[in-house]
Coordinates of C-alpha atoms in Angstrom, one line a residue:
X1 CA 0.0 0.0 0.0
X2 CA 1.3 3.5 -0.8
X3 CA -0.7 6.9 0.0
X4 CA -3.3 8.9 -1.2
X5 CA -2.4 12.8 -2.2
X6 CA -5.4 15.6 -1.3
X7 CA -4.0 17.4 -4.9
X8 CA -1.5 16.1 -6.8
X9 CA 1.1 19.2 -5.7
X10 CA -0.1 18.9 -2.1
X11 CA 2.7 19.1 0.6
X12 CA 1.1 15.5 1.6
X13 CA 2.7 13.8 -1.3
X14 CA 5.9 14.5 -0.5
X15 CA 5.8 14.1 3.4
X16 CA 7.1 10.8 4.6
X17 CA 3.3 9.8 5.6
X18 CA 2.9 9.7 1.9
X19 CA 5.6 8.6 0.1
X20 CA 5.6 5.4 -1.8
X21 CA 8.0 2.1 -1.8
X22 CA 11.3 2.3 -1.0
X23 CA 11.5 5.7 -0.4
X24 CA 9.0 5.9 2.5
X25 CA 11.0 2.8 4.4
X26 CA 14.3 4.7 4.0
X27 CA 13.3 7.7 5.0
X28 CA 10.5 6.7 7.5
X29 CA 13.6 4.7 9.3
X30 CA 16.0 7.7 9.5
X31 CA 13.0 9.7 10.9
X32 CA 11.8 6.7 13.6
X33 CA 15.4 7.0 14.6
X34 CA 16.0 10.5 14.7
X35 CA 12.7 11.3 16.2
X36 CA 13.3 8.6 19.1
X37 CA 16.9 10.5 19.7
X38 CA 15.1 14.1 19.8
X39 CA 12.2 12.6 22.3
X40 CA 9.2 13.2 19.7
X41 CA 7.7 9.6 19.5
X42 CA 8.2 10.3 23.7
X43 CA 9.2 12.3 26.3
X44 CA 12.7 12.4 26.5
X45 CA 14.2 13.5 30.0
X46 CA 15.9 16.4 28.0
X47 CA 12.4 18.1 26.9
X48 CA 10.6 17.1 30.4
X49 CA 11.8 19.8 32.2
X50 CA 10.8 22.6 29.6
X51 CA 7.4 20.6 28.8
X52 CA 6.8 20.8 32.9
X53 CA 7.6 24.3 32.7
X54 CA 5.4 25.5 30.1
X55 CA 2.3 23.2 31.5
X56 CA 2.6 25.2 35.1
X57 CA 3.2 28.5 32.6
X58 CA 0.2 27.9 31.4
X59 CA -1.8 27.2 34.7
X60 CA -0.1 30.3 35.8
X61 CA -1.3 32.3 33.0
X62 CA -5.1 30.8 33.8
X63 CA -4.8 31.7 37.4
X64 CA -3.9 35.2 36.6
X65 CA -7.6 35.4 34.4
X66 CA -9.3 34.7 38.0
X67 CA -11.9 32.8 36.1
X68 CA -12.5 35.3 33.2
X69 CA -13.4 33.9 29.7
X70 CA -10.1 33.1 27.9
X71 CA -9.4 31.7 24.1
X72 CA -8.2 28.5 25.4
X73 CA -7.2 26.9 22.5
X74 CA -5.0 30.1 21.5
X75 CA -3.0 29.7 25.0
X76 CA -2.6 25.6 24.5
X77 CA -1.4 26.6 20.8
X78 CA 1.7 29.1 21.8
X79 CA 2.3 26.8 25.1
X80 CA 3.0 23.4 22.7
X81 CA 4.8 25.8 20.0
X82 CA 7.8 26.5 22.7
X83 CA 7.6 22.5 23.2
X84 CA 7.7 21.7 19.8
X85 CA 10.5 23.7 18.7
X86 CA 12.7 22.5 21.1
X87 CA 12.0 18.8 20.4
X88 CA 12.9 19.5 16.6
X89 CA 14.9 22.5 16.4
X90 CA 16.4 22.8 19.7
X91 CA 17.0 26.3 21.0
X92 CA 18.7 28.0 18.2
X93 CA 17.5 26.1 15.0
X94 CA 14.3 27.9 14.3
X95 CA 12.7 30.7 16.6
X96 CA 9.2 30.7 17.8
X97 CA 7.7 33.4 15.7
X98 CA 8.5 31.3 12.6
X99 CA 7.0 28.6 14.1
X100 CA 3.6 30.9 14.6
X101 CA 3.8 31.6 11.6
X102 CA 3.6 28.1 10.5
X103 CA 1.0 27.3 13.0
X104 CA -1.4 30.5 11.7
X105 CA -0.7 29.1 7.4
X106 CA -1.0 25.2 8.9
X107 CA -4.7 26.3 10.4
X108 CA -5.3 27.9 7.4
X109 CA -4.9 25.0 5.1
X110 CA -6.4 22.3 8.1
X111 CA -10.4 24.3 7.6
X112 CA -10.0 22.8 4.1
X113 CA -10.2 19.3 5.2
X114 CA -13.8 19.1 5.4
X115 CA -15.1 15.1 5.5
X116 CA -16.8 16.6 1.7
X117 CA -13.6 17.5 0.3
X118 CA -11.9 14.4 2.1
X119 CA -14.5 12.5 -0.3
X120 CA -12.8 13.8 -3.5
X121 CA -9.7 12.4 -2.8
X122 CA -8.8 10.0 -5.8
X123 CA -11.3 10.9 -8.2
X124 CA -11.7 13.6 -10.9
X125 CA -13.5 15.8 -9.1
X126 CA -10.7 17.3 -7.0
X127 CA -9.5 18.6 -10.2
X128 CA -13.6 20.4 -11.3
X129 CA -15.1 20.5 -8.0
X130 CA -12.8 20.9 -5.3
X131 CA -11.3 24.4 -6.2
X132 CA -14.6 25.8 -5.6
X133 CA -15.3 24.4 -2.3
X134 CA -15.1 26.9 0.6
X135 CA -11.8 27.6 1.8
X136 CA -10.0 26.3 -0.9
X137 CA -8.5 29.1 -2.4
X138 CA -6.9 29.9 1.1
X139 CA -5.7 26.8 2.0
X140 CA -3.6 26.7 -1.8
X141 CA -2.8 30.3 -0.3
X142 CA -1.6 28.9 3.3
X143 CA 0.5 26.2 1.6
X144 CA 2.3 27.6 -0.7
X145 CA 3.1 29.8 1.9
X146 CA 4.0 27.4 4.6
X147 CA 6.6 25.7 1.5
X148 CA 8.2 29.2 1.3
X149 CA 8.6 29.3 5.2
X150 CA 9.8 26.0 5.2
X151 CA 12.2 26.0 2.3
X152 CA 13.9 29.4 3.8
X153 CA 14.6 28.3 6.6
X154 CA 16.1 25.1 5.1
X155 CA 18.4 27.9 2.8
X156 CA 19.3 29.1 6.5
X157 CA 20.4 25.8 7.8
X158 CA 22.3 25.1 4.4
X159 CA 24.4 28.7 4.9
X160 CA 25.8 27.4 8.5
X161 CA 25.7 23.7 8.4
X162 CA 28.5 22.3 10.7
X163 CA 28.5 18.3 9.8
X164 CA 30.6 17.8 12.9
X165 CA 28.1 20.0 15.0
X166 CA 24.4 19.1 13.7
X167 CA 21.9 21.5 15.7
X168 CA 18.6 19.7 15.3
X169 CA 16.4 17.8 12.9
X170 CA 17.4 19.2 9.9
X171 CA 21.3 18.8 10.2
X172 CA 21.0 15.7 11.0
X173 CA 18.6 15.3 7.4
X174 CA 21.2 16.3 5.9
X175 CA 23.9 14.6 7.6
X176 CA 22.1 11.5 7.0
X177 CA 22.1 12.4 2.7
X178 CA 25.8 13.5 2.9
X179 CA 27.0 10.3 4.1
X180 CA 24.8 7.9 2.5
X181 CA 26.0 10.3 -0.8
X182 CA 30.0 9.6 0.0
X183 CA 29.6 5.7 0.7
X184 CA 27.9 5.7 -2.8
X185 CA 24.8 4.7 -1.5
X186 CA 21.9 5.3 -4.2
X187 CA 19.4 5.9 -1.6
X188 CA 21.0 9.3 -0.7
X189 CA 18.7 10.6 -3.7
X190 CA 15.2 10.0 -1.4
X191 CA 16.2 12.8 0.9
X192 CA 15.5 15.6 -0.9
X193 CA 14.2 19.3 -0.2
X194 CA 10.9 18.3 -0.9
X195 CA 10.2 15.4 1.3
X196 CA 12.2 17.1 4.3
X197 CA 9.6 20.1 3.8
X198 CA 6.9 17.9 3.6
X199 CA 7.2 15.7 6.5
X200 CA 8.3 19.1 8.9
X201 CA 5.0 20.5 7.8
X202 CA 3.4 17.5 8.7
X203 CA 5.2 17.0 12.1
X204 CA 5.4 21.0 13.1
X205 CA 0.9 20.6 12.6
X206 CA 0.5 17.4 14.7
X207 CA 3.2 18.7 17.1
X208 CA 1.6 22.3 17.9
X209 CA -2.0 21.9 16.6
X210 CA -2.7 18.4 17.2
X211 CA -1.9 18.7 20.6
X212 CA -3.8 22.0 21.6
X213 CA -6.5 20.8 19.2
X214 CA -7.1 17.1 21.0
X215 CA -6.6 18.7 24.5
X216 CA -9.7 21.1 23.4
X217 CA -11.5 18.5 22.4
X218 CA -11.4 16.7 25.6
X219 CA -12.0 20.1 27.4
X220 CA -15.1 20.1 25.3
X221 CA -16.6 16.5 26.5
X222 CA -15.9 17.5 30.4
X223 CA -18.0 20.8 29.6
X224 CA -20.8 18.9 27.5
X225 CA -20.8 15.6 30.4
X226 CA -20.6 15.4 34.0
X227 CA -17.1 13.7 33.6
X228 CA -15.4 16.5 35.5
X229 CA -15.9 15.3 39.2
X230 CA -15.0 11.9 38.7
X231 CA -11.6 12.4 36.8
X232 CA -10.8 15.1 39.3
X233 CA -11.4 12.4 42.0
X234 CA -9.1 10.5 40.0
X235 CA -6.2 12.7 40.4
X236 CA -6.5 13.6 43.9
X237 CA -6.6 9.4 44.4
X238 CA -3.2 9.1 42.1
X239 CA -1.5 12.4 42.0
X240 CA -2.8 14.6 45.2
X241 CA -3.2 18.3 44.7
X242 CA 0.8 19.0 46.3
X243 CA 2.5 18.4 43.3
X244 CA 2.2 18.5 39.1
X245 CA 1.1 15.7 37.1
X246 CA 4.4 13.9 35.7
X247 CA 4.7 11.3 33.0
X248 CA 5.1 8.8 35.0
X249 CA 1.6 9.6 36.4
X250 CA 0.1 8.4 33.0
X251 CA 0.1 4.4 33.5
X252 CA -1.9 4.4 37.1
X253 CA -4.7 7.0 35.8
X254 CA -7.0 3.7 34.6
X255 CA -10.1 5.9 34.0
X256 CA -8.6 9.3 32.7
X257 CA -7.0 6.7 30.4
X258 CA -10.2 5.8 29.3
X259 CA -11.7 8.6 29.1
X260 CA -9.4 10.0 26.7
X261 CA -9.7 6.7 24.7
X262 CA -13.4 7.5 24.5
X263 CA -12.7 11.4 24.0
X264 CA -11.4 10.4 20.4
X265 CA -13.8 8.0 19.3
X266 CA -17.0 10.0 19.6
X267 CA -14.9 13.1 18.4
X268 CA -15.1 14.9 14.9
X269 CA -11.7 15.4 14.6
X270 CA -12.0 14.1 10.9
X271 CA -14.7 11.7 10.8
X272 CA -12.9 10.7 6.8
X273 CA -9.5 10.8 5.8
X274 CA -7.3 9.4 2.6
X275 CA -5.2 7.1 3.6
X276 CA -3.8 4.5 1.4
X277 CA -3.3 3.8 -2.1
X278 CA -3.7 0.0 -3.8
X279 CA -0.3 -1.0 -5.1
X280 CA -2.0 -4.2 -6.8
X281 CA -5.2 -5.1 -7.0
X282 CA -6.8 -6.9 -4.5
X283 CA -10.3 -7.9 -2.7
X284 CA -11.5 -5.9 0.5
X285 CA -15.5 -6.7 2.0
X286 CA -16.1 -8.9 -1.0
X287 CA -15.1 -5.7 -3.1
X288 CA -12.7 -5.4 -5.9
X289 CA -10.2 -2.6 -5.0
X290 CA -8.0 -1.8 -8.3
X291 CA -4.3 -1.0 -8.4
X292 CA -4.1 2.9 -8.2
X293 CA -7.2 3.2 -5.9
X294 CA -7.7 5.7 -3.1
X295 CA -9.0 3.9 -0.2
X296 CA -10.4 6.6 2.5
X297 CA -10.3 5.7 6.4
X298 CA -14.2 6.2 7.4
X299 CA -13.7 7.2 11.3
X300 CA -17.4 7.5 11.8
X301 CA -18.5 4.2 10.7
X302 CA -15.5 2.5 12.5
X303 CA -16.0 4.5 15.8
X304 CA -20.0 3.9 16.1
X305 CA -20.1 0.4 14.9
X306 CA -22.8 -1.5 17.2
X307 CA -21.1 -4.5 16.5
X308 CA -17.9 -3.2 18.3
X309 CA -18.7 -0.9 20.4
X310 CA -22.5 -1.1 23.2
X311 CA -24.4 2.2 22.7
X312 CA -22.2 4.2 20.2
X313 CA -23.9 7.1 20.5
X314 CA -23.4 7.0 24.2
X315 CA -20.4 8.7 25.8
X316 CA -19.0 5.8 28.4
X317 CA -15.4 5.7 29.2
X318 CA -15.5 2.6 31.1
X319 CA -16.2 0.5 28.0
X320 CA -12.5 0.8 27.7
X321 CA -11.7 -0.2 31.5
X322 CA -11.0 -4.2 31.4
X323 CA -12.8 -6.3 33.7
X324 CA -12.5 -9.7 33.7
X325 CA -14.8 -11.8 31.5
X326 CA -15.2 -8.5 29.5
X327 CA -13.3 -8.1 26.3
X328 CA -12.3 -4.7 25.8
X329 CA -13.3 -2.6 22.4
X330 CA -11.5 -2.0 19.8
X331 CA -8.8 1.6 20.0
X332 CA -9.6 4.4 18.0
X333 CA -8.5 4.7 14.9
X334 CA -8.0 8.6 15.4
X335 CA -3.7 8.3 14.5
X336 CA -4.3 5.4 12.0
X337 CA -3.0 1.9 11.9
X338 CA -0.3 0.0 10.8
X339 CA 2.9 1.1 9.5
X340 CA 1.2 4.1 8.3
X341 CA 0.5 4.8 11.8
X342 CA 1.5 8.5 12.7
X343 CA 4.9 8.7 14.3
X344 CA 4.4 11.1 16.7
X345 CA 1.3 9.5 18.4
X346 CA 2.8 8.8 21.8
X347 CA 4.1 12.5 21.9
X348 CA 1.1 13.9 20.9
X349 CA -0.7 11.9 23.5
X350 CA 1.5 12.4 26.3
X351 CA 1.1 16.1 26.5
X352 CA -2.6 15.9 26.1
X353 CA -2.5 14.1 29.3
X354 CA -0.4 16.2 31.3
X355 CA -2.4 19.3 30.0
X356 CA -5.4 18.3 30.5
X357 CA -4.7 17.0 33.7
X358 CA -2.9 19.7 35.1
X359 CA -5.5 21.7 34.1
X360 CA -8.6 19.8 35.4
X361 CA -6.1 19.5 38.6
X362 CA -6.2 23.3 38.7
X363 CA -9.7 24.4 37.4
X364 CA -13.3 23.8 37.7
X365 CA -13.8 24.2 33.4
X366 CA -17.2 26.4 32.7
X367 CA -18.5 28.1 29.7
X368 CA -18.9 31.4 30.0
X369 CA -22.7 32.1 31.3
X370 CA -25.3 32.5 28.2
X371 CA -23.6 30.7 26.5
X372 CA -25.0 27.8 24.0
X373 CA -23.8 24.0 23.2
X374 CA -20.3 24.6 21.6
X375 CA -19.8 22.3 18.5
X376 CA -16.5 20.3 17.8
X377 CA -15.9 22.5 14.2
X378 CA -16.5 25.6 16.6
X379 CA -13.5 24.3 18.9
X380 CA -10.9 23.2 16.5
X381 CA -11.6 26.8 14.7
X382 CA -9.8 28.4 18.1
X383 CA -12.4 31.3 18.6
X384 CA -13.8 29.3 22.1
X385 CA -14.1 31.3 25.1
X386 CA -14.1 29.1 28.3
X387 CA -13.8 30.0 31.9
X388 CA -11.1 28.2 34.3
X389 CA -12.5 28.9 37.5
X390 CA -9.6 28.2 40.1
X391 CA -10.3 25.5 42.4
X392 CA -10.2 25.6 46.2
X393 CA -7.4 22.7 47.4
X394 CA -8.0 23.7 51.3

């Protein structure tokens, strides 16, 4: 199986989630490895300490509000940019404002994956139909854009690259290309420009968006459910109220676990998605799937299947608590499956639970009052205002 493109000059084609054969296990390997180094497929001790810092930055930053309406979703964003950049870049690769920058063009081109234009992925009408959809035009705008970003600050990198001295992700791309290039290895050719910028844009948006984006989303069940008391119970049981959640925290939390797990199924993060493309024909459901074909991941359907999962529709984190004699449901499909899996999932994932449960920790979490049923699309857009009334730990 290869990968599907949105266009065929999208930045997806070239990132390493979408490259085909043996380019995408050459340099999917060199970026498992150099991603497990940097601590993005983790939490390495070496980005603990500033991850830690910026959570209680950002607690600080809510306490100072004294339970005023604040753009949450704006704060999360510029807290997980500082983490980001050092995880990739270090301190002195690339600054923070370029990384706004990328996260304002990234959001830009994100409203254009709609589950209706997801749908025109592999046929003929993203070449008649989709350059007329809504928000189009801007996310071509954003993208090209985000390339120009990208590719100046590879020209930077290239101007005061030290082999001996690699500063951060994109050194060590290049490091990789120069010395596969002087053993005469033919697979130096796969790194190029193009898939370096493609698979940065790709981890920069899951790094800074993702995360702020999923930790809103499970700010958003706790405010639509009465979820709130019983995972704050939780971390007074595990954690107490003395001291910060840590990572270690994580494996002991059984029903904040699961109620995360359930958090992405019933979300609409994208309920459809390209994923794969056939590289020989084959049968799928009693189907014929042709070599070429764009197979597209339907969340929805997976995620509310009666046969997998008791009462779909019906939020209930402990479907994913095992008890014995009880098979537990299926995970969510939310960071795909398989080798096509996305690399940074445990990242991701790990700083959605130390935010969120710092902040619950923290906070009582209240919409401001008149204010109506806040849909998902209304969240990930960033313009939600939500009180975090500071709780009383006497």
């Amino acid at each position: 199986m290869g990968a599907a493109v949105l266009t065929d000059n999208s930045w997806l084609s070239t990132s390493i989630a979408y490259l085909n054969g043996e380019p995408w296990k050459v340099v999917r390997k060199f970026f498992l490895q150099i991603l497990k180094e940097r601590g993005a497929n983790s939490i390495k001790s070496s980005i603990a300490g500033p991850l830690y810092d910026s959570i209680k930055s950002t607690i600080n930053d809510l306490k100072a509000k004294k339970g005023e309406p604040v753009n949450l979703i704006e704060l999360l964003t510029e807290k997980c940019t500082t983490i980001m950049r050092l995880t990739l870049f270090g301190e002195v690769g690339v600054t923070d404002e370029q990384i706004k920058k990328f996260n304002e063009l990234y959001a830009g081109e994100v409203m254009c994956m709609t589950p209706l234009n997801m749908l025109m992925c592999g046929t003929y009408a993203k070449y008649f139909i989709f350059p007329f959809m809504p928000h189009y035009s801007e996310a071509v705008k954003c993208n090209k854009q985000m390339e120009k970003l990208l590719h100046d600050i590879l020209n930077e990198h290239k101007a005061t690259y030290d082999a001996e001295n690699p500063r951060d992700i994109i050194d060590e791309y290049f490091k990789e290309k120069d010395q596969r290039r002087s053993r005469g290895d033919s697979t130096a050719e796969y790194f190029t420009d193009e898939a370096l910028v493609g698979s940065l844009m790709q981890f920069m948006g899951d790094g800074v968006l993702g995360v702020a984006s999923f930790a809103s989303l499970f700010v958003k069940n706790v405010l639509d459910s009465t979820e709130e008391d019983k995972l704050y119970k939780e971390i007074v049981d595990v954690i107490g109220l003395d001291r910060q959640p840590t990572i270690e925290d994580k494996s002991k939390m059984t029903y904040f676990n699961a109620y995360i797990l359930e958090a992405m199924r019933t979300s609409d993060f994208f309920n459809i998605f390209p994923t794969l493309e056939c590289t020989k024909e084959t049968t799928l459901g009693g189907y014929r799937i042709p070599k070429g074909a764009i197979l597209l991941m339907n969340f929805y359907s997976t995620h509310y299947d009666p046969e997998v999962f008791e009462e779909p529709t019906k939020f209930n984190p402990s479907r994913y608590i095992q008890t014995e004699g009880k098979r537990r449901p299926e995970l969510p499909l939310t960071f795909g499956i398989g080798k096509r899996s996305c690399l940074g999932e445990g990242f991701v994932m790990m700083q959605v639970f130390l935010l969120f449960a710092t902040l619950l920790q923290n906070f009582h979490l209240r919409l401001p009052d008149g204010s109506k049923q806040i849909t998902a699309e209304e969240f990930l857009t960033g313009n939600v205002l939500i009180c975090a009334i500071p709780r009383d730990k006497s």
